[in-house]
Amino acid sequence: MKKVKLKLDMDQLKQFGIEHGEKFGLAAAVLILGVFIVKAASRETLPENLSPEAIKRNSATADSNLRHLRAPPADQDVKGKDFASTVVKVNSLPKGLAEISRISQPPFEDPIKRNDPTLFKVEELRATPFRGGLCVVSNGVAAAPPILGQQSPPARVAPAPASGGLIPGRITGRPGRPAARPPVATTRDPLAGAAAGGAEATQPFPAGFTQPGPQASGEATGVYGIVVTGLVPDQAQREEYERRFKHARHAEAEAGAGRGRNGPALDSDTPKYVWCVLERTDTTDGKTITLDFGDMDQIRQDYKNPDPTLLNATKEEVNKLHLSRATMLQLDREQKTWAVQVPEVAAPEFVMEKWFTWPLPPVLLRVWGEEAAHLPQVPLAPPVAAAGRGMAPPAVQPGPGQADFGADPNAAGGGRGAAPVSRRYPPIVGGARARADAELQAQEVPYKLFRFIDLNVEPGHSYKYRVQMLLRNPNFGLEPQVLLKPETAMVAYKQTPWSDTSPTAAIPQDTRLLGGNIDRPKHQEPKAKIGVFTFDKVQAIELIKEFETDLGALVGTTVADQTVKGVADPVQRVVRDIQGKFRTPSVLLDLRGNDEKLPGTEGMTEPAEMLLLDDVDDPANPRLIVVNEAKDKPIVDDWKQTHIPPAAPAATPAPGGAPKAGNGLLPGGGLLPPRNGPQSGRRGNR
């Protein structure tokens, strides 16, 4: 036997695959086809009743039966069967079912028992800053209440203010009232004033010139403040109380007395706001303080509860909530220094008690409007809305020297509200005035106006607020049997959720810069005219004076106070020259504008703009500021309308003489258009 040697050669394998590959492919295809044939032959067939022919026959039979179906017989009366007679009554349960545990809690709340209502927060809190001269009494004695917008009273010497000042409280310890303004010897004749030993000469307001807002009657102090307003959802809260208590009882004996289901609504079923907690955050230094105030009469009445258990519960609640009269007493004392009382500008049906809709302070040259209401939810009163912007309200009430703000003249004439609803439920206090206010507030309006006047703010700081209201618990003092949660009878007051935080309100500095125009004399460096706006808190007046400033120079004066001539003094109600401090820590770095005409205009040039370095006296915190002539012009125009009386008609020049050129729009140098070069013909700003 001959041995054959097996040799694996890749080339031979490739050649074998080429020669016999088709045979192997054909064999695989035949094998797969055979598998399919076997599977098809062994497949199960459908039953006879599910074959297409059988289904077709069944459908034809069913259709024939439906066509030959008989009509149903006529309706016949169905006789009922008395199942009750067949029930077998059993006197006792069978043995084994005698002990059945009762349900420990009913599946539904008892509609007669009282539950806690949902309390709604104050909505849309706003904060609006303001400043001005606050009309105050002289030497602690209120002058006769003037009429808002009235002409100036007879000139007189202003008495020195009372010693001391605004009473510092627990809020932040406000400093006392600014130093006394220098007395001004007013006279109708300027020459007579000069002859009487050099006293400052003044003139009465010219005919037709009036200043808006209240009159100071010779005494005012400069203040900064913020008006905080919000919306109390009164209607939603009333509807919630009605839904909760419409079918509820106040005591066990009320079911037979007509106070059970569908009984008359009682005073406790109406929301009663008793306190407010206002939280103020100074975003400049991060300090947060709390101001709280409210209806102290109601709290005193709760303290007089004859039930010692409820009395102790009230004291514990007051201590837990830190309710204090300190803020309220301080604010009340400050109101008593106001010389006049400003009429309410919000529609009366939206106004709450005085502690929640705070009275408006008499600020010189200010007519309260939209910022003191809450448009559009709380509209203005019709007389205020009809007067228009810049007009004074038609009347003013007597000042606090004659009657205390918020004092109830009828408080001694009897108690508020109805009799107690049970022996443990104390009454809601008040007098005839409170009942009249309640009737007015009962009008269906969606919201009530929350308003607070914060006069304890500092210039250069920013503030934001949030508020929380306290309501008298409608279930306080009731029998536990009528309450779904008996423990709520020992809670005197309920807190609403905190409101959303108000937008930040910034208090401006005492002094700010206003952009003027630029003088560009030939072959000389340009000079910028920059106005200095200052609020003099001692004299309670705003002043503007313009200074011509070189590049790199300090804006304002560094030597002595400057005099602004011919200013209408809102305190003395006369026209006189007033000295003011116009010192600023700002240096002019660069300027532009007033050199090229704007395209498509008739001689108007680009408004002036200045770059200044502020706070140069504090090199560690430099600050760049930009002032623009066009943006600052409305400030100057508003100031001129209330502080600069119209000039007398120019005298006819003598024959051969020429009228003397005017010195400017403002006394002592106003914001003037350029007088040199091609800019002299410019008409205004863009």
XYZ file of C-alpha atoms in Angstrom:
686
model
C 0.000 0.000 0.000
C 1.330 3.296 -1.064
C 1.229 6.123 1.414
C 0.016 9.523 0.157
C 1.378 12.563 1.940
C -1.278 15.195 2.784
C -0.024 18.625 2.051
C -2.109 21.764 2.824
C -1.398 24.416 0.333
C -3.444 27.630 0.247
C -3.210 27.862 -3.520
C -4.567 24.312 -3.885
C -7.415 25.097 -1.471
C -8.368 28.144 -3.455
C -8.316 26.155 -6.645
C -10.509 23.440 -5.027
C -13.034 26.083 -3.902
C -13.211 27.544 -7.392
C -13.788 24.158 -9.012
C -16.332 22.728 -6.508
C -17.974 25.839 -4.901
C -20.989 25.786 -7.197
C -21.695 22.207 -6.265
C -21.711 22.967 -2.541
C -24.053 26.025 -3.096
C -26.494 23.936 -5.131
C -26.542 21.253 -2.440
C -27.324 23.839 0.286
C -30.208 25.322 -1.743
C -31.726 21.870 -2.296
C -31.492 21.144 1.424
C -33.278 24.392 2.393
C -36.033 23.755 -0.178
C -36.594 20.325 1.235
C -37.011 21.715 4.738
C -39.691 24.166 3.525
C -41.581 21.366 1.748
C -41.607 19.218 4.851
C -42.816 22.060 7.040
C -45.644 22.936 4.611
C -46.820 19.323 4.391
C -46.961 18.987 8.194
C -48.931 22.268 8.777
C -52.256 21.985 10.645
C -55.382 22.945 8.632
C -58.313 25.131 9.806
C -61.367 23.431 11.387
C -64.345 22.858 9.185
C -66.515 25.507 10.879
C -63.836 28.189 10.336
C -63.295 27.593 6.658
C -64.256 30.429 4.326
C -67.149 28.447 2.879
C -68.587 27.706 6.346
C -68.320 31.363 7.416
C -70.094 32.464 4.234
C -72.958 30.010 4.855
C -73.405 31.115 8.487
C -73.557 34.796 7.448
C -76.287 34.094 4.887
C -78.345 32.160 7.472
C -78.059 34.973 10.068
C -79.124 37.583 7.532
C -82.171 35.529 6.585
C -83.200 35.093 10.235
C -82.972 38.866 10.882
C -85.201 39.622 7.924
C -87.970 37.234 9.109
C -87.831 38.287 12.811
C -91.259 39.047 14.376
C -92.099 42.473 15.863
C -91.912 42.674 19.706
C -95.223 42.644 21.639
C -96.785 45.858 23.010
C -95.568 47.228 26.370
C -97.269 45.722 29.372
C -97.465 46.993 32.918
C -94.917 45.444 35.242
C -96.305 44.665 38.659
C -93.919 45.408 41.491
C -93.323 43.087 44.357
C -93.405 44.224 47.953
C -89.997 43.083 49.086
C -90.357 44.867 52.436
C -93.113 42.429 53.504
C -90.793 39.499 52.888
C -88.022 40.839 55.110
C -87.702 38.917 58.339
C -87.049 41.174 61.318
C -84.402 39.905 63.741
C -84.297 41.373 67.215
C -80.723 40.350 67.866
C -77.714 39.597 65.765
C -76.750 35.967 65.282
C -74.094 34.613 67.535
C -70.663 35.389 66.143
C -71.753 38.714 64.638
C -72.640 40.414 67.909
C -69.312 42.256 68.191
C -68.685 44.442 65.138
C -66.106 47.247 65.517
C -67.410 50.714 64.642
C -65.655 52.965 62.117
C -63.296 55.182 64.116
C -63.437 58.118 61.638
C -66.336 59.121 59.378
C -65.633 58.844 55.650
C -66.636 62.494 55.103
C -66.226 65.647 57.194
C -69.190 66.720 59.238
C -70.564 69.783 57.398
C -71.824 71.225 60.673
C -68.433 71.224 62.388
C -66.168 74.185 61.772
C -62.799 73.838 60.105
C -59.948 76.310 59.590
C -60.366 78.488 56.484
C -57.563 78.992 53.992
C -55.864 82.383 54.359
C -54.622 84.296 51.311
C -51.470 86.402 51.148
C -51.130 90.043 50.119
C -50.497 90.322 46.382
C -48.352 92.531 44.116
C -46.368 94.461 46.705
C -44.915 97.692 45.257
C -42.451 100.247 46.651
C -42.151 103.817 45.303
C -39.510 106.238 46.689
C -40.107 109.968 47.171
C -38.538 112.995 48.847
C -39.615 116.503 49.696
C -40.514 118.932 52.435
C -42.891 117.521 55.043
C -45.312 120.141 56.417
C -45.028 120.130 60.208
C -46.533 122.169 63.015
C -44.702 125.175 64.435
C -43.624 124.950 68.084
C -45.945 122.010 68.593
C -49.052 124.034 67.650
C -50.766 123.327 64.360
C -51.566 126.303 62.199
C -54.968 126.812 60.633
C -55.381 124.112 57.975
C -54.807 125.687 54.561
C -56.319 124.547 51.306
C -54.154 122.561 48.921
C -53.023 124.713 46.039
C -54.035 127.960 47.803
C -52.155 131.177 47.140
C -49.399 132.131 49.551
C -50.451 133.493 52.962
C -49.263 136.892 54.203
C -45.517 136.952 54.593
C -44.187 136.532 58.077
C -41.060 135.636 60.005
C -40.735 131.878 60.371
C -40.463 130.892 64.043
C -37.744 128.565 65.163
C -38.842 124.938 65.271
C -39.418 123.109 68.501
C -36.429 121.624 70.229
C -35.798 117.914 69.862
C -37.015 116.231 66.732
C -38.626 113.104 65.479
C -38.812 110.614 68.291
C -36.379 107.746 67.697
C -38.042 104.373 68.035
C -37.100 100.755 68.001
C -37.051 100.687 64.212
C -33.547 102.014 63.555
C -33.144 104.913 65.942
C -33.833 107.715 63.481
C -31.843 110.888 64.135
C -33.713 113.999 65.199
C -35.171 116.598 62.903
C -32.610 118.604 60.887
C -31.330 121.841 62.281
C -33.582 124.853 62.158
C -33.724 126.771 58.898
C -32.548 130.377 59.218
C -35.429 132.784 59.829
C -36.279 134.948 56.855
C -37.590 138.449 57.384
C -40.108 138.621 54.574
C -41.397 141.876 53.210
C -43.464 142.968 50.258
C -41.052 145.704 49.230
C -37.484 144.722 48.340
C -36.245 148.262 48.948
C -37.871 148.356 52.355
C -36.178 145.098 53.262
C -32.780 146.419 52.250
C -33.277 149.637 54.191
C -34.245 147.766 57.345
C -30.719 146.703 58.151
C -29.905 144.488 55.174
C -32.624 141.891 55.728
C -33.168 139.558 52.810
C -35.764 140.994 50.433
C -38.540 138.783 49.143
C -41.481 139.148 46.813
C -44.880 137.499 46.786
C -45.765 135.028 44.102
C -46.736 136.752 40.883
C -50.340 136.577 39.777
C -51.250 133.255 38.214
C -48.314 131.337 39.713
C -49.221 128.569 42.160
C -47.414 125.566 43.531
C -49.139 122.171 43.736
C -49.608 120.226 46.912
C -50.046 121.379 50.526
C -48.663 124.525 52.121
C -46.128 124.437 54.913
C -47.565 127.411 56.836
C -44.012 128.518 57.517
C -42.510 125.227 58.767
C -41.283 122.098 56.968
C -38.581 119.475 57.244
C -36.929 117.563 54.442
C -37.654 113.841 54.393
C -37.077 110.776 52.280
C -39.719 108.083 52.131
C -41.088 105.020 50.368
C -44.755 104.325 49.658
C -45.429 100.584 49.997
C -48.712 99.367 48.492
C -50.258 95.938 48.045
C -53.520 94.149 47.344
C -55.402 92.413 50.148
C -57.624 89.734 48.480
C -60.723 90.720 50.435
C -63.349 89.166 48.167
C -61.557 85.828 47.885
C -61.120 85.726 51.660
C -64.807 86.475 52.264
C -65.872 83.784 49.819
C -63.591 81.300 51.580
C -65.154 82.144 54.955
C -68.652 81.830 53.509
C -67.860 78.467 51.967
C -66.418 77.167 55.234
C -69.004 78.534 57.671
C -72.264 78.766 55.726
C -73.587 75.547 57.307
C -71.449 75.557 60.438
C -72.516 76.161 64.037
C -70.943 78.237 66.789
C -72.264 76.338 69.800
C -74.193 73.189 70.662
C -77.347 75.170 71.539
C -77.468 76.917 68.166
C -79.195 74.064 66.348
C -82.504 74.855 68.033
C -82.011 78.615 67.903
C -81.887 78.923 64.143
C -78.101 79.174 63.885
C -77.468 75.688 62.569
C -77.703 74.790 58.906
C -78.506 77.760 56.705
C -78.556 79.991 59.799
C -77.654 83.706 59.686
C -74.000 84.668 59.273
C -72.296 86.006 62.402
C -69.511 88.549 62.881
C -66.928 85.828 63.459
C -67.711 84.437 60.005
C -66.348 87.628 58.411
C -62.575 88.108 57.976
C -61.215 90.425 60.660
C -57.671 91.742 60.042
C -56.054 92.737 63.330
C -52.307 93.078 62.702
C -49.640 93.511 60.053
C -45.987 92.435 60.078
C -43.867 94.326 57.538
C -40.323 93.095 56.936
C -37.885 95.581 55.384
C -34.490 94.599 54.003
C -31.802 97.194 53.296
C -30.087 95.715 50.253
C -27.206 98.186 50.643
C -25.970 96.994 54.048
C -27.988 93.773 54.393
C -29.902 94.783 57.536
C -33.427 93.440 58.021
C -35.914 94.945 60.477
C -39.548 94.262 61.307
C -42.288 96.876 61.540
C -45.542 95.675 63.081
C -48.767 97.559 63.747
C -52.492 96.979 63.831
C -55.762 97.098 65.729
C -54.655 97.375 69.335
C -58.244 97.889 70.507
C -59.158 94.377 69.390
C -56.139 92.905 71.147
C -57.015 94.779 74.355
C -60.518 93.366 74.177
C -59.119 89.841 73.819
C -57.039 90.537 76.926
C -60.272 91.240 78.847
C -61.773 87.844 78.115
C -63.679 86.597 81.190
C -62.552 83.039 80.525
C -59.074 82.643 82.103
C -58.208 79.862 79.670
C -58.843 82.088 76.656
C -57.112 85.008 78.342
C -53.948 82.981 78.858
C -54.163 81.684 75.291
C -54.338 85.281 73.997
C -51.335 86.375 76.063
C -49.345 83.388 74.892
C -50.233 84.130 71.267
C -49.256 87.813 71.563
C -45.911 86.912 73.112
C -45.229 84.245 70.515
C -45.941 86.636 67.630
C -43.989 89.506 69.324
C -46.827 91.973 68.888
C -45.689 95.343 70.232
C -47.109 98.871 70.288
C -43.695 100.560 69.976
C -43.716 101.036 66.203
C -47.365 102.007 66.150
C -46.991 104.635 68.882
C -43.970 106.190 67.218
C -45.697 106.418 63.864
C -48.780 107.902 65.524
C -46.673 110.563 67.277
C -45.018 111.498 64.009
C -48.399 111.900 62.331
C -49.406 114.360 65.034
C -46.614 116.670 63.889
C -48.100 116.942 60.393
C -49.547 120.393 59.811
C -52.276 119.345 57.372
C -54.096 116.170 56.465
C -54.049 115.084 52.835
C -57.347 113.740 51.439
C -57.433 110.077 50.480
C -56.690 109.582 46.781
C -57.826 105.943 46.468
C -61.471 105.078 45.874
C -63.114 104.868 49.336
C -64.588 101.391 48.933
C -61.035 100.005 48.587
C -59.654 101.635 51.757
C -59.083 99.591 54.929
C -58.657 100.758 58.519
C -56.050 103.454 59.038
C -53.372 101.027 60.209
C -53.546 99.061 56.982
C -54.216 101.906 54.515
C -51.782 104.430 55.954
C -52.632 108.168 55.731
C -50.632 110.155 53.204
C -48.108 112.698 54.512
C -48.380 116.361 53.409
C -45.283 116.699 51.221
C -44.626 120.059 49.578
C -45.029 120.290 45.799
C -46.425 116.760 45.661
C -49.928 115.763 44.678
C -50.388 112.106 45.504
C -51.774 109.982 42.705
C -51.064 106.601 41.178
C -48.157 105.757 43.488
C -50.472 106.049 46.531
C -53.166 103.757 45.042
C -52.629 100.505 43.167
C -53.763 100.811 39.562
C -55.522 99.147 37.890
C -56.945 96.966 40.703
C -57.412 99.919 43.115
C -58.527 103.021 41.165
C -58.209 106.644 42.177
C -61.081 108.472 43.812
C -63.238 110.309 41.238
C -62.188 113.861 42.295
C -58.498 112.912 42.129
C -58.852 111.090 38.827
C -60.743 114.029 37.315
C -58.220 116.592 38.520
C -55.506 115.208 36.295
C -51.801 115.065 36.852
C -50.228 118.086 38.514
C -53.533 119.406 39.875
C -54.347 119.570 43.556
C -57.257 117.695 45.151
C -60.247 119.922 45.855
C -60.138 119.893 49.652
C -58.043 119.200 52.726
C -59.030 118.048 56.184
C -58.046 119.607 59.510
C -54.576 118.796 60.736
C -53.765 116.585 63.671
C -53.412 119.592 65.911
C -57.226 119.681 66.013
C -57.939 115.933 65.809
C -55.762 112.875 66.128
C -55.172 110.801 62.999
C -57.269 107.706 63.271
C -58.744 108.706 66.641
C -62.236 107.347 67.044
C -64.477 110.177 68.327
C -67.249 107.667 68.991
C -65.080 105.100 70.764
C -66.430 106.091 74.170
C -70.021 105.792 73.022
C -70.270 102.039 73.120
C -68.736 98.832 71.945
C -68.279 97.611 68.399
C -70.299 94.956 66.688
C -72.870 92.478 67.951
C -73.287 90.628 71.228
C -71.125 87.592 71.944
C -72.167 84.501 70.070
C -71.550 82.389 73.167
C -70.466 82.962 76.732
C -66.811 82.273 75.808
C -66.647 84.315 72.620
C -65.529 87.941 73.204
C -67.044 90.681 71.064
C -65.365 92.547 68.219
C -64.847 96.077 69.489
C -65.585 99.387 67.822
C -67.904 102.382 67.627
C -70.230 104.135 65.210
C -67.363 105.199 63.002
C -66.061 101.651 62.797
C -69.512 100.355 61.861
C -69.790 102.987 59.127
C -66.365 101.979 57.844
C -67.402 98.336 57.928
C -70.508 99.075 55.864
C -68.379 100.882 53.313
C -65.858 98.054 53.220
C -68.636 95.489 52.830
C -69.075 96.579 49.233
C -68.041 93.817 46.905
C -64.620 94.781 45.592
C -61.967 92.213 44.675
C -59.185 93.846 46.684
C -58.529 96.214 49.551
C -55.587 98.615 49.529
C -52.660 97.933 51.823
C -50.435 101.010 52.135
C -47.572 101.937 54.429
C -45.473 105.126 54.416
C -41.886 104.410 55.443
C -40.212 107.680 56.480
C -37.238 105.965 58.073
C -34.993 105.502 55.030
C -31.576 106.886 54.162
C -30.325 108.460 50.910
C -28.139 106.223 48.809
C -29.720 103.017 50.146
C -32.074 100.547 48.475
C -34.914 98.684 50.156
C -37.326 95.836 49.506
C -40.333 94.697 51.510
C -42.608 91.771 52.222
C -45.725 91.669 54.390
C -47.757 89.211 56.434
C -51.256 89.862 57.791
C -52.855 88.476 60.957
C -56.553 87.671 61.132
C -58.624 86.966 64.209
C -59.262 83.231 64.406
C -62.988 82.718 63.644
C -62.936 79.558 65.811
C -61.323 81.224 68.836
C -63.208 80.503 72.071
C -65.819 78.160 70.598
C -66.896 74.877 72.197
C -64.738 71.933 71.112
C -67.881 69.994 70.149
C -68.513 72.255 67.155
C -64.908 72.198 65.874
C -63.380 69.657 63.577
C -60.052 70.386 65.299
C -60.858 71.233 68.938
C -57.327 72.513 69.612
C -57.892 75.513 67.316
C -60.226 77.066 69.895
C -57.109 78.130 71.863
C -55.480 80.048 68.969
C -56.376 83.736 68.958
C -54.844 84.826 65.629
C -54.041 83.218 62.314
C -51.187 84.265 60.010
C -51.412 84.568 56.247
C -48.471 83.395 54.136
C -45.756 85.950 53.459
C -46.279 88.027 50.356
C -43.825 87.982 47.503
C -40.951 90.423 47.947
C -41.477 93.843 46.403
C -39.171 95.231 43.719
C -36.191 97.141 45.102
C -36.759 100.861 45.739
C -33.640 103.068 45.619
C -33.397 106.336 47.577
C -31.349 108.915 45.628
C -28.461 110.854 47.097
C -28.862 114.425 48.304
C -26.853 115.653 45.308
C -26.733 114.525 41.698
C -25.266 115.909 38.460
C -27.250 116.981 35.394
C -25.848 117.220 31.929
C -25.923 120.632 30.206
C -24.512 121.860 26.920
C -20.925 122.471 25.825
C -19.379 125.781 24.877
C -16.742 125.464 22.143
C -15.019 128.849 21.754
C -12.557 129.239 18.883
C -8.928 128.445 19.638
C -9.839 127.431 23.217
C -10.612 124.283 25.111
C -14.322 123.405 25.313
C -16.129 123.944 28.579
C -18.979 121.800 29.863
C -21.974 123.235 31.648
C -23.037 120.789 34.335
C -25.986 121.362 36.613
C -25.800 120.358 40.272
C -29.134 119.230 41.726
C -29.245 119.281 45.531
C -31.935 118.566 48.079
C -31.519 120.857 51.075
C -33.184 119.005 53.977
C -32.788 121.978 56.347
C -34.604 124.388 54.062
C -36.828 121.604 52.653
C -36.243 122.678 49.075
C -34.696 121.369 45.860
C -32.189 123.618 44.104
C -30.375 123.490 40.760
C -27.360 125.599 39.786
C -25.190 125.331 36.718
C -21.392 125.418 36.746
C -19.017 125.901 33.823
C -16.388 123.189 34.196
C -13.024 122.583 32.476
C -11.627 119.156 31.704
C -9.963 117.732 34.788
C -11.675 120.216 37.107
C -13.938 119.544 40.062
C -17.651 120.105 39.410
C -19.420 122.569 41.732
C -17.982 124.861 44.343
C -15.371 124.143 46.974
C -15.205 127.528 48.709
C -18.601 128.831 49.820
C -22.297 128.273 49.352
C -23.807 129.583 46.149
C -26.939 131.685 45.756
C -29.767 130.798 43.410
C -31.759 133.916 42.650
C -35.495 134.312 42.225
C -36.620 130.934 43.580
C -40.189 130.317 44.740
C -39.801 129.084 48.316
C -42.536 126.461 48.928
C -42.168 126.859 52.695
C -42.343 130.654 53.014
C -44.532 130.956 49.900
C -42.437 133.859 48.611
C -39.916 134.461 45.845
C -36.416 135.030 47.221
C -32.729 134.292 46.743
C -31.709 131.026 48.415
C -28.241 129.850 49.344
C -27.381 126.196 48.920
C -24.460 123.795 49.097
C -23.340 122.628 45.665
C -20.192 120.710 46.579
C -19.592 117.466 44.666
C -16.717 114.957 44.685
C -16.785 114.620 40.867
C -14.125 115.476 38.266
C -14.844 115.993 34.557
C -12.818 113.497 32.485
C -14.219 113.771 28.974
C -17.040 115.270 26.943
C -18.647 115.030 23.538
C -21.579 116.429 21.569
C -22.884 119.876 20.584
C -20.457 119.975 17.649
C -22.183 118.161 14.786
C -25.674 118.666 13.442
C -27.987 115.708 13.465
C -28.991 114.415 10.019
C -32.444 115.404 8.841
C -32.885 118.150 11.436
C -33.091 121.912 11.238
C -30.033 123.071 13.112
C -30.238 120.630 16.033
C -26.935 119.243 17.252
C -26.096 116.040 19.037
C -26.864 116.350 22.774
C -23.927 116.835 25.071
C -22.610 113.951 27.155
C -20.006 114.066 29.918
C -17.871 111.388 31.582
C -17.031 112.063 35.219
C -15.078 110.358 37.980
C -17.226 110.341 41.105
C -16.207 109.939 44.749
C -12.681 111.268 44.231
C -12.462 111.819 47.991
C -12.581 108.013 48.350
C -9.755 106.701 46.096
C -10.419 103.106 47.194
C -13.856 103.086 45.514
C -13.714 105.117 42.295
C -16.857 105.255 40.159
C -17.399 106.454 36.598
C -20.680 108.165 35.752
C -22.112 109.581 32.531
C -24.588 112.470 32.334
C -26.566 113.299 29.227
C -28.135 116.622 28.352
C -31.202 115.134 26.670
C -31.997 112.707 29.518
C -31.605 115.347 32.239
C -33.547 118.128 30.533
C -36.978 116.907 31.787
C -35.690 117.139 35.384
C -34.713 120.741 34.845
C -38.007 121.559 33.133
C -40.058 120.078 35.989
C -38.025 121.980 38.546
C -38.492 125.272 36.703
C -42.265 124.832 36.529
C -42.592 124.679 40.322
C -39.644 126.831 41.503
C -39.153 129.602 38.944
C -42.016 132.111 38.563
C -42.555 133.502 35.084
C -40.509 136.608 34.382
C -42.244 139.961 34.142
C -42.787 141.347 30.616
C -39.674 142.992 29.274
C -39.684 146.791 29.409
C -39.760 148.703 26.138
C -36.181 149.806 25.409
C -35.414 153.488 25.287
C -35.062 155.083 21.852
C -31.662 154.359 20.409
C -30.955 151.657 22.945
C -30.881 147.930 22.532
C -32.398 145.375 24.835
C -29.891 143.739 27.115
C -29.243 140.092 26.418
C -30.743 137.683 28.874
C -28.527 135.757 31.257
C -30.116 132.334 30.932
C -33.084 130.128 31.546
C -32.290 129.576 35.230
C -31.597 132.279 37.816
C -27.937 132.450 38.708
C -26.986 130.628 35.506
C -29.352 128.070 33.990
C -28.900 125.277 31.484
C -28.373 127.430 28.428
C -27.981 126.616 24.764
C -24.527 127.481 23.357
C -24.018 131.096 22.461
C -20.902 130.719 20.283
C -20.308 129.208 16.896
C -22.797 127.428 14.702
C -24.534 125.865 17.705
C -26.236 129.121 18.655
C -29.192 128.425 16.411
C -29.995 124.980 17.730
C -33.592 124.457 18.782
C -33.511 121.572 21.196
C -32.538 118.050 21.948
C -33.280 114.850 20.161
